Tab-separated table of C-alpha atoms in Angstrom:
chain	number	residue	atom	x	y	z
A	1	MET	CA	-43.877	-19.483	93.555
A	2	ASN	CA	-40.681	-20.912	92.094
A	3	THR	CA	-37.701	-19.108	93.649
A	4	THR	CA	-34.865	-21.181	92.194
A	5	ASN	CA	-31.836	-19.229	90.978
A	6	HIS	CA	-33.706	-15.931	90.565
A	7	ILE	CA	-30.742	-13.901	91.759
A	8	GLU	CA	-28.353	-15.773	89.495
A	9	ASN	CA	-30.648	-15.206	86.527
A	10	MET	CA	-30.932	-11.485	87.311
A	11	LEU	CA	-27.178	-11.130	87.573
A	12	ILE	CA	-26.567	-12.933	84.288
A	13	GLY	CA	-29.194	-10.872	82.476
A	14	ASN	CA	-28.026	-7.584	83.943
A	15	GLN	CA	-24.375	-8.322	83.229
A	16	ALA	CA	-25.217	-8.468	79.569
A	17	ASN	CA	-27.594	-5.494	79.522
A	18	ASN	CA	-26.847	-3.037	82.304
A	19	LYS	CA	-23.585	-3.003	84.221
A	20	GLU	CA	-24.702	-0.205	86.564
A	21	LEU	CA	-27.889	-2.040	87.537
A	22	ASN	CA	-25.929	-5.239	88.010
A	23	ASN	CA	-23.533	-3.439	90.374
A	24	LYS	CA	-26.446	-2.139	92.432
A	25	LEU	CA	-27.945	-5.597	92.685
A	26	ASN	CA	-24.590	-7.037	93.758
A	27	LYS	CA	-24.319	-4.348	96.410
A	28	LEU	CA	-27.831	-5.164	97.679
A	29	ILE	CA	-26.968	-8.840	97.955
A	30	SER	CA	-23.769	-7.993	99.847
A	31	ILE	CA	-25.692	-5.811	102.308
A	32	LEU	CA	-28.185	-8.606	102.957
A	33	ARG	CA	-25.485	-11.250	103.401
A	34	GLU	CA	-23.681	-9.023	105.868
A	35	LYS	CA	-26.792	-8.935	108.089
A	36	ALA	CA	-27.181	-12.750	107.971
A	37	ALA	CA	-30.768	-12.579	109.280
A	38	LEU	CA	-33.407	-9.942	108.679
A	39	ALA	CA	-36.947	-8.911	109.633
A	40	ILE	CA	-38.535	-6.956	106.795
A	41	ALA	CA	-41.338	-4.441	107.247
A	42	PHE	CA	-43.563	-5.679	104.462
A	43	SER	CA	-46.394	-3.620	102.962
A	44	GLY	CA	-46.873	-5.522	99.712
A	45	GLY	CA	-45.759	-2.573	97.586
A	46	VAL	CA	-43.219	-2.615	94.770
A	47	ASP	CA	-40.201	-1.947	96.972
A	48	SER	CA	-40.831	-4.180	99.979
A	49	THR	CA	-41.943	-7.028	97.704
A	50	PHE	CA	-38.679	-6.907	95.766
A	51	LEU	CA	-36.648	-6.616	98.971
A	52	LEU	CA	-38.409	-9.593	100.545
A	53	LYS	CA	-37.881	-11.727	97.442
A	54	VAL	CA	-34.152	-10.956	97.170
A	55	ALA	CA	-33.723	-11.393	100.927
A	56	GLN	CA	-35.370	-14.811	100.817
A	57	ASP	CA	-33.201	-15.892	97.875
A	58	THR	CA	-30.112	-14.649	99.710
A	59	LEU	CA	-30.803	-15.579	103.341
A	60	LYS	CA	-33.235	-18.491	102.878
A	61	ASP	CA	-35.041	-19.204	106.172
A	62	ASN	CA	-33.301	-16.360	108.028
A	63	VAL	CA	-35.955	-13.896	106.905
A	64	ILE	CA	-39.353	-12.958	108.309
A	65	ALA	CA	-41.939	-10.513	107.004
A	66	VAL	CA	-43.734	-8.218	109.443
A	67	THR	CA	-46.855	-6.402	108.269
A	68	ALA	CA	-48.641	-3.679	110.223
A	69	LYS	CA	-52.401	-3.350	109.731
A	70	TRP	CA	-53.716	-0.047	111.078
A	71	PRO	CA	-56.816	1.867	109.873
A	72	ILE	CA	-54.421	3.919	107.706
A	73	HIS	CA	-53.695	0.838	105.586
A	74	SER	CA	-55.877	-0.163	102.640
A	75	GLU	CA	-57.744	-3.452	102.954
A	76	ARG	CA	-56.791	-4.319	99.386
A	77	GLU	CA	-53.083	-3.711	99.967
A	78	PHE	CA	-53.160	-5.749	103.166
A	79	LYS	CA	-54.823	-8.745	101.520
A	80	GLU	CA	-52.376	-8.631	98.612
A	81	ALA	CA	-49.462	-8.557	101.063
A	82	VAL	CA	-50.784	-11.589	102.952
A	83	ASP	CA	-51.368	-13.535	99.730
A	84	PHE	CA	-47.876	-12.825	98.391
A	85	VAL	CA	-46.100	-13.931	101.571
A	86	LYS	CA	-48.089	-17.177	101.505
A	87	GLN	CA	-46.963	-17.805	97.928
A	88	LEU	CA	-43.363	-17.031	98.847
A	89	ASN	CA	-43.595	-19.338	101.872
A	90	VAL	CA	-41.927	-16.856	104.217
A	91	ARG	CA	-42.841	-16.673	107.883
A	92	HIS	CA	-45.291	-13.783	108.312
A	93	ILE	CA	-46.110	-11.842	111.484
A	94	ILE	CA	-49.063	-9.429	111.399
A	95	LEU	CA	-49.436	-6.538	113.831
A	96	LYS	CA	-53.021	-5.270	114.015
A	97	SER	CA	-54.697	-2.292	115.628
A	98	ASP	CA	-58.162	-0.847	115.025
A	99	SER	CA	-57.398	2.539	116.584
A	100	ILE	CA	-55.387	5.482	115.267
A	101	ASP	CA	-55.211	6.728	118.864
A	102	ASP	CA	-52.389	4.204	119.398
A	103	ILE	CA	-50.151	6.798	117.734
A	104	GLU	CA	-49.871	9.831	120.022
A	105	GLY	CA	-50.603	13.122	118.263
A	106	PHE	CA	-51.271	11.425	114.925
A	107	SER	CA	-54.994	12.220	114.651
A	108	GLN	CA	-54.222	15.971	114.799
A	109	ASN	CA	-52.449	15.486	111.468
A	110	PRO	CA	-49.360	17.684	111.949
A	111	GLU	CA	-46.779	18.096	109.187
A	112	ASN	CA	-44.606	15.489	110.902
A	113	ARG	CA	-47.483	13.004	110.871
A	114	CYS	CA	-45.399	10.490	108.938
A	115	TYR	CA	-42.650	10.742	111.561
A	116	LEU	CA	-45.087	10.000	114.403
A	117	CYS	CA	-46.588	7.064	112.516
A	118	LYS	CA	-43.311	5.491	111.415
A	119	ARG	CA	-41.815	5.867	114.881
A	120	GLU	CA	-44.704	4.078	116.589
A	121	ILE	CA	-45.198	1.329	114.021
A	122	PHE	CA	-41.493	0.550	113.646
A	123	LYS	CA	-41.046	0.474	117.408
A	124	LYS	CA	-43.601	-2.319	117.465
A	125	ILE	CA	-41.975	-4.062	114.493
A	126	LYS	CA	-38.591	-3.926	116.268
A	127	GLU	CA	-40.129	-5.379	119.413
A	128	VAL	CA	-41.733	-8.329	117.618
A	129	ALA	CA	-38.549	-8.910	115.594
A	130	LYS	CA	-36.468	-9.024	118.768
A	131	LYS	CA	-38.893	-11.481	120.401
A	132	ASN	CA	-38.407	-13.743	117.404
A	133	GLY	CA	-34.615	-13.544	117.480
A	134	PHE	CA	-34.039	-10.945	114.762
A	135	ILE	CA	-31.727	-8.034	115.519
A	136	HIS	CA	-31.912	-6.244	112.176
A	137	VAL	CA	-35.108	-4.690	110.772
A	138	ALA	CA	-35.287	-3.375	107.213
A	139	ASP	CA	-37.749	-1.258	105.282
A	140	GLY	CA	-38.236	-0.819	101.536
A	141	SER	CA	-37.176	2.815	101.125
A	142	ASN	CA	-35.341	3.505	97.879
A	143	ILE	CA	-33.078	6.374	96.885
A	144	ASP	CA	-35.921	8.318	95.228
A	145	ASP	CA	-37.629	8.658	98.608
A	146	LEU	CA	-35.000	11.227	99.549
A	147	LYS	CA	-36.385	13.624	96.921
A	148	ASP	CA	-39.772	14.296	98.575
A	149	TYR	CA	-40.826	15.496	102.026
A	150	ARG	CA	-40.472	12.283	104.042
A	151	PRO	CA	-40.238	12.991	107.806
A	152	GLY	CA	-40.710	9.262	108.399
A	153	ILE	CA	-37.135	8.694	107.234
A	154	VAL	CA	-35.937	10.532	110.353
A	155	ALA	CA	-37.843	8.089	112.569
A	156	LEU	CA	-36.291	5.130	110.753
A	157	LYS	CA	-32.795	6.508	111.326
A	158	GLU	CA	-33.494	7.137	115.008
A	159	LEU	CA	-34.687	3.557	115.466
A	160	GLY	CA	-31.763	2.034	113.576
A	161	ILE	CA	-33.922	0.633	110.758
A	162	ILE	CA	-31.851	-0.217	107.700
A	163	SER	CA	-32.886	0.531	104.130
A	164	PRO	CA	-30.951	-1.907	101.906
A	165	LEU	CA	-32.522	-0.750	98.636
A	166	ARG	CA	-31.595	2.859	99.310
A	167	ASP	CA	-28.121	1.922	100.554
A	168	ALA	CA	-27.553	-0.039	97.349
A	169	GLY	CA	-28.449	3.058	95.301
A	170	LEU	CA	-31.564	1.533	93.762
A	171	THR	CA	-34.177	3.875	92.301
A	172	LYS	CA	-37.852	3.067	91.888
A	173	SER	CA	-37.236	2.534	88.180
A	174	ASP	CA	-34.383	0.101	88.949
A	175	ILE	CA	-36.596	-1.862	91.327
A	176	ARG	CA	-39.400	-2.103	88.788
A	177	GLU	CA	-36.991	-3.341	86.117
A	178	LEU	CA	-35.431	-5.957	88.402
A	179	SER	CA	-38.882	-6.996	89.632
A	180	ARG	CA	-39.968	-7.506	86.021
A	181	GLU	CA	-36.926	-9.660	85.321
A	182	THR	CA	-37.650	-11.685	88.460
A	183	GLY	CA	-41.259	-12.238	87.432
A	184	LEU	CA	-42.716	-10.430	90.425
A	185	PRO	CA	-46.364	-9.391	89.886
A	186	THR	CA	-45.683	-6.008	91.486
A	187	TRP	CA	-43.201	-4.799	88.855
A	188	ASN	CA	-45.802	-2.451	87.322
A	189	LYS	CA	-47.961	-1.971	90.408
A	190	PRO	CA	-49.010	1.665	90.919
A	191	ALA	CA	-47.387	3.607	93.749
A	192	PHE	CA	-49.355	3.596	96.976
A	193	ALA	CA	-49.125	5.457	100.277
A	194	CYS	CA	-51.040	5.227	103.536
A	195	LEU	CA	-54.622	6.493	103.476
A	196	ALA	CA	-53.798	9.351	105.870
A	197	SER	CA	-51.783	10.965	103.073
A	198	ARG	CA	-55.109	11.853	101.396
A	199	ILE	CA	-56.028	14.263	104.204
A	200	PRO	CA	-54.454	17.767	104.217
A	201	TYR	CA	-52.175	18.606	107.145
A	202	GLY	CA	-54.032	20.186	110.044
A	203	HIS	CA	-57.301	18.433	109.213
A	204	GLU	CA	-58.202	15.815	111.795
A	205	ILE	CA	-57.650	12.180	110.851
A	206	THR	CA	-60.523	9.906	111.858
A	207	LYS	CA	-61.226	6.252	111.258
A	208	GLU	CA	-64.424	7.258	109.441
A	209	LYS	CA	-62.532	9.465	106.971
A	210	LEU	CA	-60.008	6.702	106.284
A	211	GLU	CA	-62.806	4.198	105.608
A	212	ILE	CA	-64.513	6.621	103.192
A	213	ILE	CA	-61.245	7.145	101.315
A	214	ASP	CA	-60.523	3.407	101.153
A	215	LYS	CA	-64.005	2.575	99.800
A	216	SER	CA	-63.867	5.406	97.254
A	217	GLU	CA	-60.459	4.412	95.907
A	218	GLN	CA	-61.421	0.752	95.759
A	219	PHE	CA	-64.534	1.641	93.724
A	220	LEU	CA	-62.409	3.545	91.198
A	221	ILE	CA	-59.862	0.728	90.995
A	222	ASP	CA	-62.687	-1.762	90.446
A	223	SER	CA	-63.879	0.571	87.666
A	224	GLY	CA	-60.569	0.071	85.850
A	225	PHE	CA	-58.350	2.930	87.034
A	226	LYS	CA	-54.771	1.991	87.917
A	227	GLN	CA	-53.320	5.041	89.664
A	228	VAL	CA	-55.858	6.585	92.047
A	229	ARG	CA	-55.974	9.032	94.941
A	230	VAL	CA	-59.135	10.372	96.559
A	231	ARG	CA	-58.054	13.450	98.509
A	232	HIS	CA	-60.342	14.271	101.438
A	233	HIS	CA	-61.135	18.002	101.693
A	234	GLY	CA	-63.982	17.939	104.206
A	235	ASP	CA	-67.207	17.467	102.217
A	236	ILE	CA	-65.244	17.492	98.956
A	237	ALA	CA	-63.577	14.508	97.279
A	238	ARG	CA	-60.743	15.551	94.948
A	239	ILE	CA	-60.032	12.606	92.663
A	240	GLU	CA	-56.585	12.210	91.130
A	241	VAL	CA	-55.945	9.620	88.433
A	242	SER	CA	-52.960	9.302	86.107
A	243	ALA	CA	-52.823	11.897	83.322
A	244	GLU	CA	-53.552	9.328	80.621
A	245	GLU	CA	-56.593	8.011	82.491
A	246	ARG	CA	-58.347	11.365	82.953
A	247	SER	CA	-60.305	11.058	79.705
A	248	ASN	CA	-61.940	7.866	81.004
A	249	PHE	CA	-64.064	10.058	83.259
A	250	PHE	CA	-65.706	11.971	80.450
A	251	ASN	CA	-68.729	9.758	80.020
A	252	PRO	CA	-71.909	11.269	81.513
A	253	GLY	CA	-73.199	7.919	82.759
A	254	PHE	CA	-69.932	7.059	84.469
A	255	MET	CA	-69.566	10.518	86.023
A	256	ASP	CA	-73.062	10.128	87.474
A	257	GLU	CA	-72.119	6.705	88.848
A	258	VAL	CA	-68.961	8.073	90.517
A	259	HIS	CA	-70.904	10.998	91.948
A	260	TYR	CA	-73.632	8.900	93.522
A	261	LYS	CA	-71.275	6.181	94.755
A	262	LEU	CA	-68.881	8.573	96.543
A	263	LYS	CA	-71.827	10.553	97.878
A	264	GLN	CA	-73.175	7.295	99.279
A	265	TYR	CA	-69.824	6.753	101.027
A	266	GLY	CA	-70.021	10.167	102.738
A	267	PHE	CA	-68.797	12.958	100.444
A	268	LYS	CA	-71.146	15.781	99.425
A	269	TYR	CA	-69.228	17.125	96.431
A	270	ILE	CA	-67.106	15.089	94.034
A	271	THR	CA	-64.445	16.693	91.835
A	272	LEU	CA	-61.728	15.583	89.403
A	273	ASP	CA	-58.277	17.169	89.696
A	274	LEU	CA	-57.549	18.529	86.211
A	275	MET	CA	-53.793	18.001	86.579
A	276	GLY	CA	-54.138	14.323	87.434
A	277	TYR	CA	-52.151	12.291	89.949
A	278	ARG	CA	-49.006	13.825	91.466
A	279	THR	CA	-46.895	12.145	94.132
A	280	GLY	CA	-47.193	14.042	97.405
A	281	SER	CA	-49.500	16.735	96.012
A	282	LEU	CA	-50.564	17.610	99.543
A	283	ASN	CA	-46.934	18.382	100.387
A	284	ASP	CA	-47.032	21.544	98.267
A	285	GLY	CA	-46.069	24.440	100.497
A	286	VAL	CA	-44.589	22.271	103.235
A	287	LYS	CA	-41.168	23.393	104.452
A	288	LYS	CA	-38.708	20.583	103.726
């Protein structure tokens, strides 16, 4: 991947078209320069991909990417993250675990599940960063993340994790626009969250459930859907796709195929959510 002068090109383009966005980008660059060296928690999503790219352009070799691979993480997302870091030629450290029991209390799926997960994973990321000479650890949270129920943000604050995109005032829309201008393949990538977010609070999280969800979502993505969630309600799969993609289901042959495939994976009943995909739909009713 050619990284020459990407920041300069973004600044020139934004100066002409969007002063506010240009100011945010300048602020992000200033934040990164102030840290001098940075370990970035890298998932391969829209936000962390943009952050890693700008950090590499700004700090050159003083950047590493650290990716956690737990059963809660999609195989597809993990492979895409690994491939991107190779293209970017950034040093990449991968933390792997095959057990969700590494995170105390997580499998019981309490409402602060995200807090427990973030705290444990980022503790490990901080440890590996320190061993490699990096004091500062950053994540890809943006300012829009403050609008939903995100107990994980509390864990990040407690651990001293910085969020340069959020601190620069960048929204998800801003990041997508800047990613498009930079030529990043993730600029229009659908939003993604850990697989545990498909299981309602209070319902036990198991490795088997996570595998069923991952296989089911991958099947639907392979079938051409872009924004997909398969919510796990015991024997019932509640499929969410983007509003404009709902009509793609209404083919008897395809509906039969989805039914039998997800039943093969472990569900007994397969349903389509009539409202379509909504961010954090399982957070309805949670006290924020």
